[in-house]
Amino acid sequence: VGFMVNCWADWKVDELYKTRLYQAVKKLGRRSLGVIIVIHIILSLILAFHLSIALKRIEISILVWIGTFLGVGYSIEPIRFKIRGILHSIVAFPIFFIPGVYSYFLVSSLSITDLYTIFFLIAASGIAIGHYALILISQAEDQPDDKKMGLLTPAVKWGIIKTIKLSYLLNVIGSIITILALIGLFLLINIRLLLLVPLVALGRYFSFKEVYSL
């Protein structure tokens, strides 16, 4: 829904710089796309409510409600988080945090206060922070076009260099949080899983190494 709403809201901007997205919206029709979006939202809320009742986990519905609001609000006026500077970071929540946590509550019977759940939520937060850093790289790439269109994205507001530096910092912070949380989870499950930590660290290293080179 978030991606469709973004195409629906920014179709005029896409006409100039992302012509394939513009042509897709034009061919389908904004009205038809809007109907598809509404149907998706209604179905997701109904299914989430059903799962919450069946599994007795209200957290599932809450995550879907929040994710839907943020996913739509990212692109739609008057909220439009994508041009609100630091509020742009909210996009990391529905894209990177909610899906993993939603899946966890879907299959786990542990309470939200259980130590395992807490470590999982911390790990999910680290992953969201680290991956939002990569979104900032995309924002920096789009800075010239967004600036011409008067869109106050993070890269337009802070400049390309500052945006990339922030991306690197968030990448490092997110990686540290993720690794520490995974260590906690591994210790709770089986101490032998600590052998996987170097692999996780190596994967994160390649991520922020590329950002650093920029």
mmCIF file with all atom_site columns, C-alpha atoms in Angstrom:
data_model
loop_
_atom_site.group_PDB
_atom_site.id
_atom_site.type_symbol
_atom_site.label_atom_id
_atom_site.label_alt_id
_atom_site.label_comp_id
_atom_site.label_asym_id
_atom_site.label_entity_id
_atom_site.label_seq_id
_atom_site.pdbx_PDB_ins_code
_atom_site.Cartn_x
_atom_site.Cartn_y
_atom_site.Cartn_z
_atom_site.occupancy
_atom_site.B_iso_or_equiv
_atom_site.pdbx_formal_charge
_atom_site.auth_seq_id
_atom_site.auth_comp_id
_atom_site.auth_asym_id
_atom_site.auth_atom_id
_atom_site.pdbx_PDB_model_num
ATOM 1   C CA . VAL A 1 1   ? 0.000  0.000   0.000   1.00 0.00 ? 1   VAL A CA 1
ATOM 2   C CA . GLY A 1 2   ? 2.783  2.412   0.903   1.00 0.00 ? 2   GLY A CA 1
ATOM 3   C CA . PHE A 1 3   ? 4.491  2.017   -2.443  1.00 0.00 ? 3   PHE A CA 1
ATOM 4   C CA . MET A 1 4   ? 1.218  2.318   -4.374  1.00 0.00 ? 4   MET A CA 1
ATOM 5   C CA . VAL A 1 5   ? 0.237  5.437   -2.435  1.00 0.00 ? 5   VAL A CA 1
ATOM 6   C CA . ASN A 1 6   ? 3.638  6.939   -3.170  1.00 0.00 ? 6   ASN A CA 1
ATOM 7   C CA . CYS A 1 7   ? 3.127  6.361   -6.903  1.00 0.00 ? 7   CYS A CA 1
ATOM 8   C CA . TRP A 1 8   ? -0.430 7.725   -6.674  1.00 0.00 ? 8   TRP A CA 1
ATOM 9   C CA . ALA A 1 9   ? 0.650  10.889  -4.846  1.00 0.00 ? 9   ALA A CA 1
ATOM 10  C CA . ASP A 1 10  ? 3.850  11.606  -6.799  1.00 0.00 ? 10  ASP A CA 1
ATOM 11  C CA . TRP A 1 11  ? 2.715  10.780  -10.298 1.00 0.00 ? 11  TRP A CA 1
ATOM 12  C CA . LYS A 1 12  ? 3.406  14.315  -11.543 1.00 0.00 ? 12  LYS A CA 1
ATOM 13  C CA . VAL A 1 13  ? 6.923  14.256  -10.131 1.00 0.00 ? 13  VAL A CA 1
ATOM 14  C CA . ASP A 1 14  ? 7.466  10.821  -11.656 1.00 0.00 ? 14  ASP A CA 1
ATOM 15  C CA . GLU A 1 15  ? 6.379  12.187  -15.039 1.00 0.00 ? 15  GLU A CA 1
ATOM 16  C CA . LEU A 1 16  ? 9.646  14.111  -15.212 1.00 0.00 ? 16  LEU A CA 1
ATOM 17  C CA . TYR A 1 17  ? 12.141 11.766  -13.591 1.00 0.00 ? 17  TYR A CA 1
ATOM 18  C CA . LYS A 1 18  ? 10.610 8.296   -13.160 1.00 0.00 ? 18  LYS A CA 1
ATOM 19  C CA . THR A 1 19  ? 8.687  7.933   -16.367 1.00 0.00 ? 19  THR A CA 1
ATOM 20  C CA . ARG A 1 20  ? 7.951  4.224   -16.014 1.00 0.00 ? 20  ARG A CA 1
ATOM 21  C CA . LEU A 1 21  ? 6.116  4.779   -12.732 1.00 0.00 ? 21  LEU A CA 1
ATOM 22  C CA . TYR A 1 22  ? 4.228  7.697   -14.259 1.00 0.00 ? 22  TYR A CA 1
ATOM 23  C CA . GLN A 1 23  ? 3.234  5.639   -17.301 1.00 0.00 ? 23  GLN A CA 1
ATOM 24  C CA . ALA A 1 24  ? 2.075  2.765   -15.071 1.00 0.00 ? 24  ALA A CA 1
ATOM 25  C CA . VAL A 1 25  ? -0.177 5.070   -13.038 1.00 0.00 ? 25  VAL A CA 1
ATOM 26  C CA . LYS A 1 26  ? -1.462 6.801   -16.165 1.00 0.00 ? 26  LYS A CA 1
ATOM 27  C CA . LYS A 1 27  ? -2.237 3.501   -17.900 1.00 0.00 ? 27  LYS A CA 1
ATOM 28  C CA . LEU A 1 28  ? -4.003 2.071   -14.855 1.00 0.00 ? 28  LEU A CA 1
ATOM 29  C CA . GLY A 1 29  ? -5.671 5.361   -13.968 1.00 0.00 ? 29  GLY A CA 1
ATOM 30  C CA . ARG A 1 30  ? -5.328 7.206   -10.651 1.00 0.00 ? 30  ARG A CA 1
ATOM 31  C CA . ARG A 1 31  ? -8.937 6.476   -9.765  1.00 0.00 ? 31  ARG A CA 1
ATOM 32  C CA . SER A 1 32  ? -8.471 2.741   -10.345 1.00 0.00 ? 32  SER A CA 1
ATOM 33  C CA . LEU A 1 33  ? -5.209 2.783   -8.406  1.00 0.00 ? 33  LEU A CA 1
ATOM 34  C CA . GLY A 1 34  ? -6.977 4.580   -5.563  1.00 0.00 ? 34  GLY A CA 1
ATOM 35  C CA . VAL A 1 35  ? -9.678 1.897   -5.475  1.00 0.00 ? 35  VAL A CA 1
ATOM 36  C CA . ILE A 1 36  ? -7.027 -0.841  -5.381  1.00 0.00 ? 36  ILE A CA 1
ATOM 37  C CA . ILE A 1 37  ? -5.306 0.920   -2.478  1.00 0.00 ? 37  ILE A CA 1
ATOM 38  C CA . VAL A 1 38  ? -8.544 1.188   -0.485  1.00 0.00 ? 38  VAL A CA 1
ATOM 39  C CA . ILE A 1 39  ? -9.344 -2.500  -1.115  1.00 0.00 ? 39  ILE A CA 1
ATOM 40  C CA . HIS A 1 40  ? -5.864 -3.500  0.051   1.00 0.00 ? 40  HIS A CA 1
ATOM 41  C CA . ILE A 1 41  ? -6.231 -1.460  3.240   1.00 0.00 ? 41  ILE A CA 1
ATOM 42  C CA . ILE A 1 42  ? -9.687 -2.848  4.062   1.00 0.00 ? 42  ILE A CA 1
ATOM 43  C CA . LEU A 1 43  ? -8.578 -6.446  3.452   1.00 0.00 ? 43  LEU A CA 1
ATOM 44  C CA . SER A 1 44  ? -5.422 -6.042  5.529   1.00 0.00 ? 44  SER A CA 1
ATOM 45  C CA . LEU A 1 45  ? -7.363 -4.608  8.483   1.00 0.00 ? 45  LEU A CA 1
ATOM 46  C CA . ILE A 1 46  ? -9.967 -7.375  8.303   1.00 0.00 ? 46  ILE A CA 1
ATOM 47  C CA . LEU A 1 47  ? -7.333 -10.124 8.075   1.00 0.00 ? 47  LEU A CA 1
ATOM 48  C CA . ALA A 1 48  ? -5.308 -8.591  10.901  1.00 0.00 ? 48  ALA A CA 1
ATOM 49  C CA . PHE A 1 49  ? -8.413 -8.434  13.097  1.00 0.00 ? 49  PHE A CA 1
ATOM 50  C CA . HIS A 1 50  ? -9.185 -12.073 12.305  1.00 0.00 ? 50  HIS A CA 1
ATOM 51  C CA . LEU A 1 51  ? -5.634 -13.117 13.239  1.00 0.00 ? 51  LEU A CA 1
ATOM 52  C CA . SER A 1 52  ? -5.770 -11.096 16.439  1.00 0.00 ? 52  SER A CA 1
ATOM 53  C CA . ILE A 1 53  ? -8.974 -12.865 17.484  1.00 0.00 ? 53  ILE A CA 1
ATOM 54  C CA . ALA A 1 54  ? -7.792 -16.328 16.427  1.00 0.00 ? 54  ALA A CA 1
ATOM 55  C CA . LEU A 1 55  ? -4.378 -16.015 18.080  1.00 0.00 ? 55  LEU A CA 1
ATOM 56  C CA . LYS A 1 56  ? -5.498 -13.753 20.926  1.00 0.00 ? 56  LYS A CA 1
ATOM 57  C CA . ARG A 1 57  ? -2.773 -11.244 20.047  1.00 0.00 ? 57  ARG A CA 1
ATOM 58  C CA . ILE A 1 58  ? -4.011 -7.670  19.738  1.00 0.00 ? 58  ILE A CA 1
ATOM 59  C CA . GLU A 1 59  ? -0.426 -6.690  18.892  1.00 0.00 ? 59  GLU A CA 1
ATOM 60  C CA . ILE A 1 60  ? -0.989 -7.947  15.341  1.00 0.00 ? 60  ILE A CA 1
ATOM 61  C CA . SER A 1 61  ? -3.842 -5.512  14.655  1.00 0.00 ? 61  SER A CA 1
ATOM 62  C CA . ILE A 1 62  ? -2.015 -2.648  16.371  1.00 0.00 ? 62  ILE A CA 1
ATOM 63  C CA . LEU A 1 63  ? 1.039  -3.171  14.149  1.00 0.00 ? 63  LEU A CA 1
ATOM 64  C CA . VAL A 1 64  ? -1.115 -3.235  11.010  1.00 0.00 ? 64  VAL A CA 1
ATOM 65  C CA . TRP A 1 65  ? -2.995 -0.086  12.039  1.00 0.00 ? 65  TRP A CA 1
ATOM 66  C CA . ILE A 1 66  ? 0.221  1.787   12.763  1.00 0.00 ? 66  ILE A CA 1
ATOM 67  C CA . GLY A 1 67  ? 1.946  0.485   9.645   1.00 0.00 ? 67  GLY A CA 1
ATOM 68  C CA . THR A 1 68  ? -0.981 1.433   7.425   1.00 0.00 ? 68  THR A CA 1
ATOM 69  C CA . PHE A 1 69  ? -1.164 4.947   8.861   1.00 0.00 ? 69  PHE A CA 1
ATOM 70  C CA . LEU A 1 70  ? 2.576  5.524   8.434   1.00 0.00 ? 70  LEU A CA 1
ATOM 71  C CA . GLY A 1 71  ? 2.658  3.906   5.002   1.00 0.00 ? 71  GLY A CA 1
ATOM 72  C CA . VAL A 1 72  ? -0.127 6.145   3.725   1.00 0.00 ? 72  VAL A CA 1
ATOM 73  C CA . GLY A 1 73  ? 0.979  9.232   5.664   1.00 0.00 ? 73  GLY A CA 1
ATOM 74  C CA . TYR A 1 74  ? 4.466  8.981   4.170   1.00 0.00 ? 74  TYR A CA 1
ATOM 75  C CA . SER A 1 75  ? 3.204  10.321  0.854   1.00 0.00 ? 75  SER A CA 1
ATOM 76  C CA . ILE A 1 76  ? -0.205 11.922  1.415   1.00 0.00 ? 76  ILE A CA 1
ATOM 77  C CA . GLU A 1 77  ? -0.811 15.544  2.377   1.00 0.00 ? 77  GLU A CA 1
ATOM 78  C CA . PRO A 1 78  ? -1.090 17.094  4.876   1.00 0.00 ? 78  PRO A CA 1
ATOM 79  C CA . ILE A 1 79  ? 1.097  14.590  6.752   1.00 0.00 ? 79  ILE A CA 1
ATOM 80  C CA . ARG A 1 80  ? 3.560  13.664  3.987   1.00 0.00 ? 80  ARG A CA 1
ATOM 81  C CA . PHE A 1 81  ? 6.429  12.463  6.192   1.00 0.00 ? 81  PHE A CA 1
ATOM 82  C CA . LYS A 1 82  ? 8.726  12.113  3.180   1.00 0.00 ? 82  LYS A CA 1
ATOM 83  C CA . ILE A 1 83  ? 9.269  15.888  3.008   1.00 0.00 ? 83  ILE A CA 1
ATOM 84  C CA . ARG A 1 84  ? 9.345  16.585  6.768   1.00 0.00 ? 84  ARG A CA 1
ATOM 85  C CA . GLY A 1 85  ? 13.087 16.339  7.307   1.00 0.00 ? 85  GLY A CA 1
ATOM 86  C CA . ILE A 1 86  ? 13.908 14.047  10.218  1.00 0.00 ? 86  ILE A CA 1
ATOM 87  C CA . LEU A 1 87  ? 10.301 12.768  10.254  1.00 0.00 ? 87  LEU A CA 1
ATOM 88  C CA . HIS A 1 88  ? 11.209 11.023  7.012   1.00 0.00 ? 88  HIS A CA 1
ATOM 89  C CA . SER A 1 89  ? 12.864 8.383   9.216   1.00 0.00 ? 89  SER A CA 1
ATOM 90  C CA . ILE A 1 90  ? 9.397  7.161   10.221  1.00 0.00 ? 90  ILE A CA 1
ATOM 91  C CA . VAL A 1 91  ? 9.368  5.238   6.953   1.00 0.00 ? 91  VAL A CA 1
ATOM 92  C CA . ALA A 1 92  ? 11.809 2.743   8.499   1.00 0.00 ? 92  ALA A CA 1
ATOM 93  C CA . PHE A 1 93  ? 9.136  1.635   10.966  1.00 0.00 ? 93  PHE A CA 1
ATOM 94  C CA . PRO A 1 94  ? 6.533  0.199   8.543   1.00 0.00 ? 94  PRO A CA 1
ATOM 95  C CA . ILE A 1 95  ? 9.128  -1.096  6.067   1.00 0.00 ? 95  ILE A CA 1
ATOM 96  C CA . PHE A 1 96  ? 11.788 -2.688  8.257   1.00 0.00 ? 96  PHE A CA 1
ATOM 97  C CA . PHE A 1 97  ? 10.490 -2.970  11.844  1.00 0.00 ? 97  PHE A CA 1
ATOM 98  C CA . ILE A 1 98  ? 6.838  -3.954  11.592  1.00 0.00 ? 98  ILE A CA 1
ATOM 99  C CA . PRO A 1 99  ? 7.076  -6.897  9.119   1.00 0.00 ? 99  PRO A CA 1
ATOM 100 C CA . GLY A 1 100 ? 9.561  -8.823  11.258  1.00 0.00 ? 100 GLY A CA 1
ATOM 101 C CA . VAL A 1 101 ? 7.795  -8.062  14.546  1.00 0.00 ? 101 VAL A CA 1
ATOM 102 C CA . TYR A 1 102 ? 4.418  -8.882  12.973  1.00 0.00 ? 102 TYR A CA 1
ATOM 103 C CA . SER A 1 103 ? 5.780  -12.285 11.888  1.00 0.00 ? 103 SER A CA 1
ATOM 104 C CA . TYR A 1 104 ? 7.216  -12.863 15.361  1.00 0.00 ? 104 TYR A CA 1
ATOM 105 C CA . PHE A 1 105 ? 3.871  -12.281 17.076  1.00 0.00 ? 105 PHE A CA 1
ATOM 106 C CA . LEU A 1 106 ? 2.222  -14.436 14.427  1.00 0.00 ? 106 LEU A CA 1
ATOM 107 C CA . VAL A 1 107 ? 4.232  -17.535 15.343  1.00 0.00 ? 107 VAL A CA 1
ATOM 108 C CA . SER A 1 108 ? 5.334  -16.895 18.940  1.00 0.00 ? 108 SER A CA 1
ATOM 109 C CA . SER A 1 109 ? 3.308  -17.420 22.086  1.00 0.00 ? 109 SER A CA 1
ATOM 110 C CA . LEU A 1 110 ? 5.791  -15.523 24.260  1.00 0.00 ? 110 LEU A CA 1
ATOM 111 C CA . SER A 1 111 ? 4.574  -12.337 25.934  1.00 0.00 ? 111 SER A CA 1
ATOM 112 C CA . ILE A 1 112 ? 5.863  -8.901  24.962  1.00 0.00 ? 112 ILE A CA 1
ATOM 113 C CA . THR A 1 113 ? 7.661  -8.676  28.326  1.00 0.00 ? 113 THR A CA 1
ATOM 114 C CA . ASP A 1 114 ? 9.530  -11.974 27.885  1.00 0.00 ? 114 ASP A CA 1
ATOM 115 C CA . LEU A 1 115 ? 13.317 -11.537 27.728  1.00 0.00 ? 115 LEU A CA 1
ATOM 116 C CA . TYR A 1 116 ? 13.491 -13.327 24.384  1.00 0.00 ? 116 TYR A CA 1
ATOM 117 C CA . THR A 1 117 ? 10.849 -10.968 22.949  1.00 0.00 ? 117 THR A CA 1
ATOM 118 C CA . ILE A 1 118 ? 12.714 -7.938  24.283  1.00 0.00 ? 118 ILE A CA 1
ATOM 119 C CA . PHE A 1 119 ? 15.958 -9.038  22.605  1.00 0.00 ? 119 PHE A CA 1
ATOM 120 C CA . PHE A 1 120 ? 14.026 -9.691  19.400  1.00 0.00 ? 120 PHE A CA 1
ATOM 121 C CA . LEU A 1 121 ? 12.494 -6.194  19.452  1.00 0.00 ? 121 LEU A CA 1
ATOM 122 C CA . ILE A 1 122 ? 15.922 -4.665  20.046  1.00 0.00 ? 122 ILE A CA 1
ATOM 123 C CA . ALA A 1 123 ? 17.326 -6.642  17.113  1.00 0.00 ? 123 ALA A CA 1
ATOM 124 C CA . ALA A 1 124 ? 14.425 -5.499  14.922  1.00 0.00 ? 124 ALA A CA 1
ATOM 125 C CA . SER A 1 125 ? 15.135 -1.890  15.939  1.00 0.00 ? 125 SER A CA 1
ATOM 126 C CA . GLY A 1 126 ? 18.786 -2.267  14.995  1.00 0.00 ? 126 GLY A CA 1
ATOM 127 C CA . ILE A 1 127 ? 17.858 -3.730  11.631  1.00 0.00 ? 127 ILE A CA 1
ATOM 128 C CA . ALA A 1 128 ? 15.421 -0.852  10.995  1.00 0.00 ? 128 ALA A CA 1
ATOM 129 C CA . ILE A 1 129 ? 18.056 1.759   11.862  1.00 0.00 ? 129 ILE A CA 1
ATOM 130 C CA . GLY A 1 130 ? 20.710 0.081   9.726   1.00 0.00 ? 130 GLY A CA 1
ATOM 131 C CA . HIS A 1 131 ? 18.431 -0.287  6.733   1.00 0.00 ? 131 HIS A CA 1
ATOM 132 C CA . TYR A 1 132 ? 17.075 3.238   6.985   1.00 0.00 ? 132 TYR A CA 1
ATOM 133 C CA . ALA A 1 133 ? 20.680 4.294   6.501   1.00 0.00 ? 133 ALA A CA 1
ATOM 134 C CA . LEU A 1 134 ? 20.522 2.716   3.053   1.00 0.00 ? 134 LEU A CA 1
ATOM 135 C CA . ILE A 1 135 ? 17.312 4.613   2.266   1.00 0.00 ? 135 ILE A CA 1
ATOM 136 C CA . LEU A 1 136 ? 19.237 7.826   2.918   1.00 0.00 ? 136 LEU A CA 1
ATOM 137 C CA . ILE A 1 137 ? 21.663 6.817   0.166   1.00 0.00 ? 137 ILE A CA 1
ATOM 138 C CA . SER A 1 138 ? 18.713 6.576   -2.210  1.00 0.00 ? 138 SER A CA 1
ATOM 139 C CA . GLN A 1 139 ? 17.534 9.985   -0.996  1.00 0.00 ? 139 GLN A CA 1
ATOM 140 C CA . ALA A 1 140 ? 20.958 11.442  -1.707  1.00 0.00 ? 140 ALA A CA 1
ATOM 141 C CA . GLU A 1 141 ? 20.819 9.987   -5.210  1.00 0.00 ? 141 GLU A CA 1
ATOM 142 C CA . ASP A 1 142 ? 17.457 11.678  -5.844  1.00 0.00 ? 142 ASP A CA 1
ATOM 143 C CA . GLN A 1 143 ? 18.523 15.009  -4.303  1.00 0.00 ? 143 GLN A CA 1
ATOM 144 C CA . PRO A 1 144 ? 19.001 16.991  -7.551  1.00 0.00 ? 144 PRO A CA 1
ATOM 145 C CA . ASP A 1 145 ? 15.597 16.012  -8.938  1.00 0.00 ? 145 ASP A CA 1
ATOM 146 C CA . ASP A 1 146 ? 13.797 16.463  -5.604  1.00 0.00 ? 146 ASP A CA 1
ATOM 147 C CA . LYS A 1 147 ? 15.391 19.878  -5.158  1.00 0.00 ? 147 LYS A CA 1
ATOM 148 C CA . LYS A 1 148 ? 14.167 21.010  -8.576  1.00 0.00 ? 148 LYS A CA 1
ATOM 149 C CA . MET A 1 149 ? 10.647 19.927  -7.643  1.00 0.00 ? 149 MET A CA 1
ATOM 150 C CA . GLY A 1 150 ? 10.807 21.721  -4.292  1.00 0.00 ? 150 GLY A CA 1
ATOM 151 C CA . LEU A 1 151 ? 10.508 18.524  -2.235  1.00 0.00 ? 151 LEU A CA 1
ATOM 152 C CA . LEU A 1 152 ? 12.074 18.988  1.191   1.00 0.00 ? 152 LEU A CA 1
ATOM 153 C CA . THR A 1 153 ? 13.485 15.481  1.551   1.00 0.00 ? 153 THR A CA 1
ATOM 154 C CA . PRO A 1 154 ? 16.325 14.822  4.043   1.00 0.00 ? 154 PRO A CA 1
ATOM 155 C CA . ALA A 1 155 ? 18.948 15.106  1.300   1.00 0.00 ? 155 ALA A CA 1
ATOM 156 C CA . VAL A 1 156 ? 17.493 18.418  0.086   1.00 0.00 ? 156 VAL A CA 1
ATOM 157 C CA . LYS A 1 157 ? 17.258 19.818  3.621   1.00 0.00 ? 157 LYS A CA 1
ATOM 158 C CA . TRP A 1 158 ? 20.649 18.619  4.897   1.00 0.00 ? 158 TRP A CA 1
ATOM 159 C CA . GLY A 1 159 ? 22.659 18.388  1.676   1.00 0.00 ? 159 GLY A CA 1
ATOM 160 C CA . ILE A 1 160 ? 24.169 15.299  0.043   1.00 0.00 ? 160 ILE A CA 1
ATOM 161 C CA . ILE A 1 161 ? 27.369 15.135  2.110   1.00 0.00 ? 161 ILE A CA 1
ATOM 162 C CA . LYS A 1 162 ? 25.640 15.474  5.484   1.00 0.00 ? 162 LYS A CA 1
ATOM 163 C CA . THR A 1 163 ? 23.003 12.926  4.422   1.00 0.00 ? 163 THR A CA 1
ATOM 164 C CA . ILE A 1 164 ? 25.643 10.350  3.470   1.00 0.00 ? 164 ILE A CA 1
ATOM 165 C CA . LYS A 1 165 ? 27.562 10.971  6.714   1.00 0.00 ? 165 LYS A CA 1
ATOM 166 C CA . LEU A 1 166 ? 24.354 10.427  8.680   1.00 0.00 ? 166 LEU A CA 1
ATOM 167 C CA . SER A 1 167 ? 23.732 7.272   6.655   1.00 0.00 ? 167 SER A CA 1
ATOM 168 C CA . TYR A 1 168 ? 27.134 5.934   7.656   1.00 0.00 ? 168 TYR A CA 1
ATOM 169 C CA . LEU A 1 169 ? 26.580 6.778   11.337  1.00 0.00 ? 169 LEU A CA 1
ATOM 170 C CA . LEU A 1 170 ? 23.147 5.134   11.417  1.00 0.00 ? 170 LEU A CA 1
ATOM 171 C CA . ASN A 1 171 ? 24.545 2.104   9.606   1.00 0.00 ? 171 ASN A CA 1
ATOM 172 C CA . VAL A 1 172 ? 27.200 1.635   12.284  1.00 0.00 ? 172 VAL A CA 1
ATOM 173 C CA . ILE A 1 173 ? 24.755 2.246   15.161  1.00 0.00 ? 173 ILE A CA 1
ATOM 174 C CA . GLY A 1 174 ? 22.161 -0.103  13.672  1.00 0.00 ? 174 GLY A CA 1
ATOM 175 C CA . SER A 1 175 ? 24.797 -2.782  13.132  1.00 0.00 ? 175 SER A CA 1
ATOM 176 C CA . ILE A 1 176 ? 26.043 -2.581  16.728  1.00 0.00 ? 176 ILE A CA 1
ATOM 177 C CA . ILE A 1 177 ? 22.515 -2.761  18.160  1.00 0.00 ? 177 ILE A CA 1
ATOM 178 C CA . THR A 1 178 ? 21.632 -5.717  15.914  1.00 0.00 ? 178 THR A CA 1
ATOM 179 C CA . ILE A 1 179 ? 24.752 -7.692  16.777  1.00 0.00 ? 179 ILE A CA 1
ATOM 180 C CA . LEU A 1 180 ? 24.419 -7.120  20.532  1.00 0.00 ? 180 LEU A CA 1
ATOM 181 C CA . ALA A 1 181 ? 20.738 -8.125  20.454  1.00 0.00 ? 181 ALA A CA 1
ATOM 182 C CA . LEU A 1 182 ? 21.537 -11.264 18.461  1.00 0.00 ? 182 LEU A CA 1
ATOM 183 C CA . ILE A 1 183 ? 24.215 -12.186 20.988  1.00 0.00 ? 183 ILE A CA 1
ATOM 184 C CA . GLY A 1 184 ? 21.548 -11.972 23.691  1.00 0.00 ? 184 GLY A CA 1
ATOM 185 C CA . LEU A 1 185 ? 19.190 -14.145 21.651  1.00 0.00 ? 185 LEU A CA 1
ATOM 186 C CA . PHE A 1 186 ? 21.902 -16.700 20.901  1.00 0.00 ? 186 PHE A CA 1
ATOM 187 C CA . LEU A 1 187 ? 22.797 -16.982 24.582  1.00 0.00 ? 187 LEU A CA 1
ATOM 188 C CA . LEU A 1 188 ? 19.144 -17.649 25.403  1.00 0.00 ? 188 LEU A CA 1
ATOM 189 C CA . ILE A 1 189 ? 18.832 -20.336 22.708  1.00 0.00 ? 189 ILE A CA 1
ATOM 190 C CA . ASN A 1 190 ? 22.210 -22.077 22.476  1.00 0.00 ? 190 ASN A CA 1
ATOM 191 C CA . ILE A 1 191 ? 25.663 -20.704 23.241  1.00 0.00 ? 191 ILE A CA 1
ATOM 192 C CA . ARG A 1 192 ? 27.020 -22.438 20.124  1.00 0.00 ? 192 ARG A CA 1
ATOM 193 C CA . LEU A 1 193 ? 25.074 -19.979 17.988  1.00 0.00 ? 193 LEU A CA 1
ATOM 194 C CA . LEU A 1 194 ? 27.634 -17.346 18.992  1.00 0.00 ? 194 LEU A CA 1
ATOM 195 C CA . LEU A 1 195 ? 29.733 -18.851 16.198  1.00 0.00 ? 195 LEU A CA 1
ATOM 196 C CA . LEU A 1 196 ? 27.384 -17.029 13.812  1.00 0.00 ? 196 LEU A CA 1
ATOM 197 C CA . VAL A 1 197 ? 28.209 -13.591 15.226  1.00 0.00 ? 197 VAL A CA 1
ATOM 198 C CA . PRO A 1 198 ? 31.351 -13.113 13.051  1.00 0.00 ? 198 PRO A CA 1
ATOM 199 C CA . LEU A 1 199 ? 29.255 -13.848 9.946   1.00 0.00 ? 199 LEU A CA 1
ATOM 200 C CA . VAL A 1 200 ? 26.664 -11.267 10.962  1.00 0.00 ? 200 VAL A CA 1
ATOM 201 C CA . ALA A 1 201 ? 29.409 -8.731  11.705  1.00 0.00 ? 201 ALA A CA 1
ATOM 202 C CA . LEU A 1 202 ? 31.018 -9.432  8.317   1.00 0.00 ? 202 LEU A CA 1
ATOM 203 C CA . GLY A 1 203 ? 27.724 -8.865  6.538   1.00 0.00 ? 203 GLY A CA 1
ATOM 204 C CA . ARG A 1 204 ? 27.179 -5.556  8.313   1.00 0.00 ? 204 ARG A CA 1
ATOM 205 C CA . TYR A 1 205 ? 30.794 -4.540  7.634   1.00 0.00 ? 205 TYR A CA 1
ATOM 206 C CA . PHE A 1 206 ? 30.313 -4.793  3.876   1.00 0.00 ? 206 PHE A CA 1
ATOM 207 C CA . SER A 1 207 ? 27.206 -2.645  4.206   1.00 0.00 ? 207 SER A CA 1
ATOM 208 C CA . PHE A 1 208 ? 28.770 0.353   5.932   1.00 0.00 ? 208 PHE A CA 1
ATOM 209 C CA . LYS A 1 209 ? 32.076 -0.120  4.069   1.00 0.00 ? 209 LYS A CA 1
ATOM 210 C CA . GLU A 1 210 ? 30.294 0.801   0.843   1.00 0.00 ? 210 GLU A CA 1
ATOM 211 C CA . VAL A 1 211 ? 28.646 3.797   2.494   1.00 0.00 ? 211 VAL A CA 1
ATOM 212 C CA . TYR A 1 212 ? 32.000 4.927   3.878   1.00 0.00 ? 212 TYR A CA 1
ATOM 213 C CA . SER A 1 213 ? 33.544 4.796   0.406   1.00 0.00 ? 213 SER A CA 1
ATOM 214 C CA . LEU A 1 214 ? 30.951 7.339   -0.746  1.00 0.00 ? 214 LEU A CA 1
#
